[in-house]
Structures are given as structure tokens and as C-alpha cells.
Amino acid sequence: MRCKPVAISCAAAALLLAAALALPLAAQRRQPDENGMYQQEGYWVQYLGERNEKSADSFVKKINGLCDTLLTEENSVFCSIIPDKSLYLPDEGWPVLDYDALARQVQAGLDDSITWIGLADRLTLTDYYKTDAHWRQETLQPVVDALGEAMGFSQDLSGWEENVFEGFVGSYGKYIPEGAEPETLVWLTSPATETARVDNFQYPDATAVYDVSKLSGAGSYDVFLNGATPLQTIENPNAATDRELVIFRDSFASSLAPLLCEQYRTITLIDLRYMVSGLVPQYVTFTDQDVLFLFSSWVVNESAMLR
């Protein structure tokens, strides 16, 4: 009689062992390397850390405060958070930032006057580079559509010309010990981008929308608007409208803004990672512009970098 419960316990143990062996990778913890990097399905990802609720609250406070102190009642204001590409990878146990919770927290805290534009359903994994955090400009039609639906414009990119650079290795390349496989970088041109000029307040002369000299260096993504800078203005005298747009942004907007210069005569880009908020009124007068707060989830989760 004593053997029967022992037999049942052994069977239960066997079932538990089998179940443990059958656990999907998603149930097991996997750790990035010392640089926070890991590779999945050919894409390199840098772990952005656990969701930082305090940082997200500070981000919301920053956005609401800028609206209160800088903007007018005539400004139409929008906000969107760009997902990290890890959102689109299957769950195989690697740690990922909880983008959905982060976006919900930001959206819930924004002033009622700010319109939220969701982008998570407008992007897929292939819209990102494999060796870099950024999105690919040539795939951004759904993002442009989402912005246009909310902001009141329509921009078809199908007729724009694709210009190709072979051999692109993004910022993650320095973390890849065996060497990164080069990718293709594409930038889109149209009569609008050829006509438009960029006034970078760090340089004395206006420049083109794309700086192809950057393609030969380590920071090839800087082909878009000549890279990161505190303040830029894109002027297109042949735009379809006289509308103006101000984008508070990080580096993702460098490849997005050129796609909008056909619809906006003036696009001003402000990067608060490099420019103190208190200096903005010295350079930008807010009247009736559209204003877009567009930041990656990394910046929202590390919002102390915004000055």
C-alpha cells in the first residue's frame, strides 16, 4: 500500500520534469552581453532597461510644461512615441522595454490639448535597420499616413526616387565582435527635397537636406539632415501649403522630416538633448504652427537627457 503513493509521486515528478523541458524560451531568462546587446532573427538589439515610470512622468511633465510656457492657443499640438524594434521580435526570453505600458503612461498624462498619434501598429520589424536603432526612411509611408491623418495632410511617397548606399553599418556595429554584415541605406528624394534648404544654426551657410559626404564615414545615418544638432529649419518655397511645423525631436526625426517638406513650407526641428528649453523662445516664435513632440521610447525612458 505504501508503494502506490510513491509511484504517483514519481509520475508527478516525471510530468513536472517533462513540462520544464518543454517550456518555451520565452519562459527562460536570457541575458544580453556586457554592452546590453543581443541578436535575434538577424537584428541587433540594445536592451533599453526596465520601464522607468519616474522618467516617463518627468517626460510628460516636460511636454506639458513646454506647452504651457511656449505655445499659444492657435498651435495644434501632437505627441507620438517611436517603439524600439524589440517590440516586433517574437518573445524568446530576451528582456525588452515594455513599450505598451510606457506609451499608455505618457498618453494618460498628457494635457487634453495634445493629440496622441499611435505608431506601434504602423511599423514592423523590417522597418528598422539590423545594425542600428533607427527606422528605415524608405519604409515610412505608414508613419507619414498616421501623422497626416491626425495633422491634416496627405503625402504619397511612391513617386519619390530611391538613392542607395551599399555598405551601411549602424551604431551597433562597434558592439558586434565578429563584425557586422553591411546593410543597404536608402534615402528618398523629390523636387521638394532638392529645392529645400536647411539652416543649421551651428553653421553659417544653408545646406542641402541630404549630406552625402556623411556616407563615407562611420556615422552614415547622418546623411539625413547632417546629423544631430540643437536647432534646424527646413525651408521649401515650393511647398504645397504655407503651413509651418515645429518638431521637438531626437535623431529619428532626421529621416522623417524630409518626407514632410512637400507639405510644410517651414519645418523647425528642436533637439532638447542639446538645447536648453529656456533658449527656445530666442529662436522660435510660436504662433499657429503645428507642433509635434516625437521621441523614441529610449529617450522617454531616459528623459533626464532632455534639457
CSV table of C-alpha atoms in Angstrom, one decimal:
chain,number,residue,atom,x,y,z
A,1,MET,CA,0.0,0.0,0.0
A,2,ARG,CA,2.9,2.3,0.6
A,3,CYS,CA,4.2,1.8,-3.0
A,4,LYS,CA,1.2,3.4,-4.6
A,5,PRO,CA,1.7,7.0,-3.4
A,6,VAL,CA,5.4,6.7,-4.2
A,7,ALA,CA,4.6,5.6,-7.7
A,8,ILE,CA,2.2,8.6,-8.1
A,9,SER,CA,4.9,11.0,-6.8
A,10,CYS,CA,7.4,9.6,-9.3
A,11,ALA,CA,4.9,10.1,-12.1
A,12,ALA,CA,4.2,13.6,-11.0
A,13,ALA,CA,7.8,14.3,-10.8
A,14,ALA,CA,8.3,12.9,-14.3
A,15,LEU,CA,5.5,15.1,-15.6
A,16,LEU,CA,6.9,18.2,-14.0
A,17,LEU,CA,10.3,17.5,-15.5
A,18,ALA,CA,8.8,17.0,-18.9
A,19,ALA,CA,6.9,20.2,-18.6
A,20,ALA,CA,10.0,22.1,-17.5
A,21,LEU,CA,11.9,20.7,-20.5
A,22,ALA,CA,9.1,21.7,-22.8
A,23,LEU,CA,9.0,25.3,-21.5
A,24,PRO,CA,9.4,27.8,-24.4
A,25,LEU,CA,12.4,30.1,-24.4
A,26,ALA,CA,10.1,32.9,-23.5
A,27,ALA,CA,9.8,31.5,-20.0
A,28,GLN,CA,13.5,31.3,-19.6
A,29,ARG,CA,15.6,34.4,-18.8
A,30,ARG,CA,18.3,35.3,-21.4
A,31,GLN,CA,20.8,38.0,-20.7
A,32,PRO,CA,22.3,40.5,-23.2
A,33,ASP,CA,26.1,40.8,-23.4
A,34,GLU,CA,28.2,43.4,-21.4
A,35,ASN,CA,27.1,46.1,-23.8
A,36,GLY,CA,23.4,45.3,-23.4
A,37,MET,CA,23.3,43.8,-26.9
A,38,TYR,CA,21.8,40.7,-28.3
A,39,GLN,CA,20.9,39.3,-31.7
A,40,GLN,CA,17.6,37.9,-32.7
A,41,GLU,CA,16.4,36.9,-36.2
A,42,GLY,CA,19.4,38.8,-37.7
A,43,TYR,CA,18.6,42.0,-35.9
A,44,TRP,CA,20.9,43.5,-33.2
A,45,VAL,CA,19.1,45.0,-30.2
A,46,GLN,CA,20.3,47.0,-27.3
A,47,TYR,CA,18.3,46.5,-24.2
A,48,LEU,CA,16.8,49.8,-23.0
A,49,GLY,CA,16.2,48.7,-19.4
A,50,GLU,CA,13.1,48.2,-17.4
A,51,ARG,CA,10.3,50.7,-17.8
A,52,ASN,CA,11.3,53.8,-15.8
A,53,GLU,CA,7.9,55.2,-14.5
A,54,LYS,CA,9.6,58.2,-12.9
A,55,SER,CA,11.4,59.1,-16.2
A,56,ALA,CA,8.1,58.8,-18.1
A,57,ASP,CA,6.4,61.1,-15.6
A,58,SER,CA,9.2,63.6,-16.0
A,59,PHE,CA,8.9,63.4,-19.8
A,60,VAL,CA,5.2,64.1,-19.5
A,61,LYS,CA,5.8,67.0,-17.2
A,62,LYS,CA,8.4,68.4,-19.6
A,63,ILE,CA,6.0,68.2,-22.6
A,64,ASN,CA,3.1,69.7,-20.7
A,65,GLY,CA,5.4,72.5,-19.3
A,66,LEU,CA,6.6,73.4,-22.8
A,67,CYS,CA,3.0,73.6,-24.0
A,68,ASP,CA,2.1,75.9,-21.1
A,69,THR,CA,5.1,78.2,-21.4
A,70,LEU,CA,5.9,78.4,-25.1
A,71,LEU,CA,2.8,77.6,-27.2
A,72,THR,CA,-0.3,79.6,-28.0
A,73,GLU,CA,-4.0,78.6,-28.3
A,74,GLU,CA,-3.5,78.7,-32.0
A,75,ASN,CA,-0.9,75.9,-32.1
A,76,SER,CA,-2.1,72.4,-32.9
A,77,VAL,CA,-0.2,70.0,-30.7
A,78,PHE,CA,0.6,66.3,-31.2
A,79,CYS,CA,2.7,63.7,-29.5
A,80,SER,CA,4.0,60.3,-30.5
A,81,ILE,CA,6.5,57.8,-29.1
A,82,ILE,CA,8.5,55.7,-31.5
A,83,PRO,CA,8.8,52.0,-30.5
A,84,ASP,CA,12.1,50.2,-30.3
A,85,LYS,CA,12.4,47.4,-32.8
A,86,SER,CA,12.5,44.9,-30.0
A,87,LEU,CA,8.7,45.4,-29.8
A,88,TYR,CA,8.3,43.5,-33.1
A,89,LEU,CA,10.5,40.5,-32.3
A,90,PRO,CA,8.9,37.2,-31.1
A,91,ASP,CA,9.3,36.6,-27.4
A,92,GLU,CA,12.3,34.3,-26.9
A,93,GLY,CA,13.2,35.2,-23.4
A,94,TRP,CA,15.3,38.3,-24.1
A,95,PRO,CA,14.5,41.3,-21.9
A,96,VAL,CA,12.6,44.1,-23.6
A,97,LEU,CA,11.3,47.5,-22.6
A,98,ASP,CA,7.5,47.4,-22.1
A,99,TYR,CA,6.6,49.9,-24.8
A,100,ASP,CA,2.8,49.5,-24.4
A,101,ALA,CA,2.9,50.3,-20.7
A,102,LEU,CA,5.3,53.2,-21.4
A,103,ALA,CA,3.0,54.7,-24.2
A,104,ARG,CA,-0.1,54.3,-22.1
A,105,GLN,CA,1.5,56.1,-19.2
A,106,VAL,CA,2.6,59.0,-21.4
A,107,GLN,CA,-0.7,59.2,-23.2
A,108,ALA,CA,-2.6,59.3,-19.9
A,109,GLY,CA,-0.5,62.1,-18.5
A,110,LEU,CA,-0.6,64.5,-21.5
A,111,ASP,CA,-2.7,67.6,-21.3
A,112,ASP,CA,-6.1,67.3,-23.1
A,113,SER,CA,-5.0,69.8,-25.7
A,114,ILE,CA,-2.3,67.4,-27.0
A,115,THR,CA,-3.4,64.8,-29.6
A,116,TRP,CA,-1.8,61.4,-29.3
A,117,ILE,CA,-0.7,59.7,-32.5
A,118,GLY,CA,-0.1,55.9,-32.2
A,119,LEU,CA,2.6,54.5,-34.3
A,120,ALA,CA,3.1,51.0,-33.0
A,121,ASP,CA,0.7,49.5,-35.5
A,122,ARG,CA,2.2,51.4,-38.4
A,123,LEU,CA,5.6,49.8,-38.1
A,124,THR,CA,7.1,46.3,-38.4
A,125,LEU,CA,10.5,44.7,-37.7
A,126,THR,CA,11.7,45.2,-41.3
A,127,ASP,CA,11.2,49.0,-41.0
A,128,TYR,CA,14.3,49.1,-38.8
A,129,TYR,CA,18.0,48.6,-39.6
A,130,LYS,CA,19.6,45.4,-38.4
A,131,THR,CA,22.8,47.1,-37.1
A,132,ASP,CA,21.2,50.4,-35.9
A,133,ALA,CA,18.3,51.5,-33.7
A,134,HIS,CA,16.8,53.8,-36.3
A,135,TRP,CA,13.9,53.2,-38.7
A,136,ARG,CA,14.4,53.0,-42.5
A,137,GLN,CA,13.3,56.1,-44.3
A,138,GLU,CA,12.1,54.2,-47.4
A,139,THR,CA,9.5,52.3,-45.3
A,140,LEU,CA,7.9,55.2,-43.5
A,141,GLN,CA,4.8,55.7,-45.7
A,142,PRO,CA,2.5,54.2,-43.0
A,143,VAL,CA,4.1,56.5,-40.4
A,144,VAL,CA,3.6,59.5,-42.7
A,145,ASP,CA,0.0,58.4,-43.2
A,146,ALA,CA,-0.6,58.2,-39.4
A,147,LEU,CA,0.8,61.7,-39.0
A,148,GLY,CA,-1.2,63.0,-41.9
A,149,GLU,CA,-4.5,61.5,-40.7
A,150,ALA,CA,-4.1,63.4,-37.4
A,151,MET,CA,-2.5,66.6,-38.6
A,152,GLY,CA,-4.5,67.1,-41.8
A,153,PHE,CA,-2.2,66.4,-44.7
A,154,SER,CA,-1.6,63.7,-47.3
A,155,GLN,CA,1.7,62.7,-48.7
A,156,ASP,CA,2.3,60.0,-51.2
A,157,LEU,CA,5.9,58.8,-51.3
A,158,SER,CA,5.5,56.3,-54.2
A,159,GLY,CA,6.9,58.7,-56.8
A,160,TRP,CA,10.0,59.7,-54.8
A,161,GLU,CA,13.3,58.4,-56.1
A,162,GLU,CA,15.3,55.9,-54.1
A,163,ASN,CA,19.0,56.6,-53.7
A,164,VAL,CA,21.1,53.7,-52.5
A,165,PHE,CA,24.3,53.3,-50.4
A,166,GLU,CA,25.6,49.8,-50.0
A,167,GLY,CA,27.8,49.1,-47.1
A,168,PHE,CA,25.9,50.8,-44.2
A,169,VAL,CA,26.9,49.6,-40.7
A,170,GLY,CA,24.9,51.3,-37.9
A,171,SER,CA,25.9,52.4,-34.5
A,172,TYR,CA,25.6,48.9,-33.1
A,173,GLY,CA,28.5,47.8,-35.4
A,174,LYS,CA,31.1,48.7,-32.7
A,175,TYR,CA,29.5,46.2,-30.3
A,176,ILE,CA,29.5,43.2,-32.7
A,177,PRO,CA,32.7,41.2,-32.0
A,178,GLU,CA,32.7,39.2,-35.3
A,179,GLY,CA,32.0,42.2,-37.4
A,180,ALA,CA,28.6,43.4,-38.7
A,181,GLU,CA,27.3,42.4,-42.1
A,182,PRO,CA,26.8,45.7,-44.1
A,183,GLU,CA,23.3,46.8,-45.0
A,184,THR,CA,21.7,49.0,-47.6
A,185,LEU,CA,20.8,52.5,-46.7
A,186,VAL,CA,18.2,54.3,-48.8
A,187,TRP,CA,17.3,58.0,-48.9
A,188,LEU,CA,14.4,59.4,-50.8
A,189,THR,CA,14.5,62.5,-53.0
A,190,SER,CA,11.8,64.5,-54.8
A,191,PRO,CA,11.6,68.0,-56.2
A,192,ALA,CA,10.7,69.2,-52.7
A,193,THR,CA,13.9,67.8,-51.1
A,194,GLU,CA,16.0,69.2,-54.0
A,195,THR,CA,14.5,72.6,-53.6
A,196,ALA,CA,14.5,72.8,-49.8
A,197,ARG,CA,17.4,74.3,-47.8
A,198,VAL,CA,18.4,73.5,-44.3
A,199,ASP,CA,19.5,76.3,-41.9
A,200,ASN,CA,21.6,74.7,-39.2
A,201,PHE,CA,22.2,77.2,-36.5
A,202,GLN,CA,25.6,75.7,-35.9
A,203,TYR,CA,26.8,76.5,-39.4
A,204,PRO,CA,27.0,79.9,-41.2
A,205,ASP,CA,25.6,78.7,-44.6
A,206,ALA,CA,22.5,76.8,-45.5
A,207,THR,CA,22.9,73.2,-46.6
A,208,ALA,CA,21.0,70.5,-48.6
A,209,VAL,CA,18.5,68.2,-47.0
A,210,TYR,CA,20.9,65.2,-47.5
A,211,ASP,CA,24.6,65.4,-46.9
A,212,VAL,CA,26.0,62.5,-49.0
A,213,SER,CA,29.5,63.2,-47.8
A,214,LYS,CA,28.5,61.5,-44.5
A,215,LEU,CA,28.1,58.2,-46.2
A,216,SER,CA,31.8,57.6,-46.3
A,217,GLY,CA,32.2,57.9,-42.6
A,218,ALA,CA,31.3,55.9,-39.5
A,219,GLY,CA,28.0,57.8,-39.0
A,220,SER,CA,26.3,57.2,-42.3
A,221,TYR,CA,22.9,57.8,-40.8
A,222,ASP,CA,24.0,61.5,-40.6
A,223,VAL,CA,23.2,61.7,-44.3
A,224,PHE,CA,19.8,62.8,-43.1
A,225,LEU,CA,19.9,66.5,-42.2
A,226,ASN,CA,23.6,66.3,-41.5
A,227,GLY,CA,23.1,64.6,-38.1
A,228,ALA,CA,22.2,65.7,-34.6
A,229,THR,CA,22.1,69.4,-33.8
A,230,PRO,CA,20.2,71.6,-31.4
A,231,LEU,CA,18.2,73.6,-33.9
A,232,GLN,CA,17.5,73.3,-37.6
A,233,THR,CA,15.0,74.9,-40.1
A,234,ILE,CA,14.0,73.3,-43.4
A,235,GLU,CA,12.6,75.9,-45.8
A,236,ASN,CA,10.8,74.8,-49.0
A,237,PRO,CA,9.5,77.8,-51.0
A,238,ASN,CA,7.6,75.5,-53.4
A,239,ALA,CA,5.7,73.6,-50.7
A,240,ALA,CA,2.1,72.7,-51.4
A,241,THR,CA,1.0,74.9,-48.4
A,242,ASP,CA,2.2,77.8,-46.3
A,243,ARG,CA,1.9,75.7,-43.2
A,244,GLU,CA,4.6,75.5,-40.6
A,245,LEU,CA,5.7,72.6,-38.4
A,246,VAL,CA,7.8,72.5,-35.3
A,247,ILE,CA,9.2,69.1,-34.2
A,248,PHE,CA,10.6,68.6,-30.8
A,249,ARG,CA,12.7,65.5,-31.6
A,250,ASP,CA,15.6,63.1,-31.3
A,251,SER,CA,17.6,61.6,-34.2
A,252,PHE,CA,14.6,59.6,-35.6
A,253,ALA,CA,13.1,62.8,-37.0
A,254,SER,CA,16.2,63.4,-39.1
A,255,SER,CA,15.0,60.9,-41.6
A,256,LEU,CA,11.3,61.7,-41.2
A,257,ALA,CA,11.3,65.4,-41.6
A,258,PRO,CA,12.5,65.4,-45.3
A,259,LEU,CA,9.4,63.4,-46.1
A,260,LEU,CA,7.2,66.2,-44.8
A,261,CYS,CA,8.8,69.2,-46.5
A,262,GLU,CA,6.5,69.0,-49.5
A,263,GLN,CA,3.5,69.7,-47.2
A,264,TYR,CA,5.1,72.3,-44.9
A,265,ARG,CA,6.8,75.5,-46.1
A,266,THR,CA,8.9,75.6,-42.9
A,267,ILE,CA,9.9,72.8,-40.6
A,268,THR,CA,11.8,73.7,-37.4
A,269,LEU,CA,13.5,70.9,-35.5
A,270,ILE,CA,14.4,71.3,-31.9
A,271,ASP,CA,16.5,68.8,-30.1
A,272,LEU,CA,16.3,69.3,-26.3
A,273,ARG,CA,19.2,66.9,-25.7
A,274,TYR,CA,21.5,69.6,-27.0
A,275,MET,CA,19.4,72.8,-26.4
A,276,VAL,CA,18.2,74.2,-23.1
A,277,SER,CA,14.4,74.7,-23.1
A,278,GLY,CA,14.8,78.2,-21.8
A,279,LEU,CA,16.6,79.2,-25.0
A,280,VAL,CA,13.9,78.2,-27.4
A,281,PRO,CA,12.0,81.5,-27.3
A,282,GLN,CA,15.1,83.3,-28.5
A,283,TYR,CA,15.0,81.4,-31.8
A,284,VAL,CA,11.4,80.3,-32.3
A,285,THR,CA,8.2,82.4,-32.1
A,286,PHE,CA,5.2,80.2,-31.7
A,287,THR,CA,2.0,81.5,-33.5
A,288,ASP,CA,-0.2,79.0,-35.3
A,289,GLN,CA,2.3,76.2,-36.2
A,290,ASP,CA,1.6,72.5,-35.9
A,291,VAL,CA,3.8,71.2,-33.1
A,292,LEU,CA,4.8,67.6,-32.9
A,293,PHE,CA,6.6,66.0,-29.9
A,294,LEU,CA,8.3,62.9,-31.5
A,295,PHE,CA,10.7,60.9,-29.4
A,296,SER,CA,11.9,57.3,-29.3
A,297,SER,CA,11.0,55.1,-26.3
A,298,TRP,CA,14.7,55.2,-25.3
A,299,VAL,CA,14.6,59.0,-24.7
A,300,VAL,CA,11.3,58.8,-22.9
A,301,ASN,CA,12.7,56.1,-20.6
A,302,GLU,CA,15.8,58.2,-20.0
A,303,SER,CA,14.2,61.7,-20.1
A,304,ALA,CA,16.8,63.3,-17.8
A,305,MET,CA,18.8,63.9,-21.0
A,306,LEU,CA,16.2,66.5,-22.1
A,307,ARG,CA,17.4,69.9,-21.0
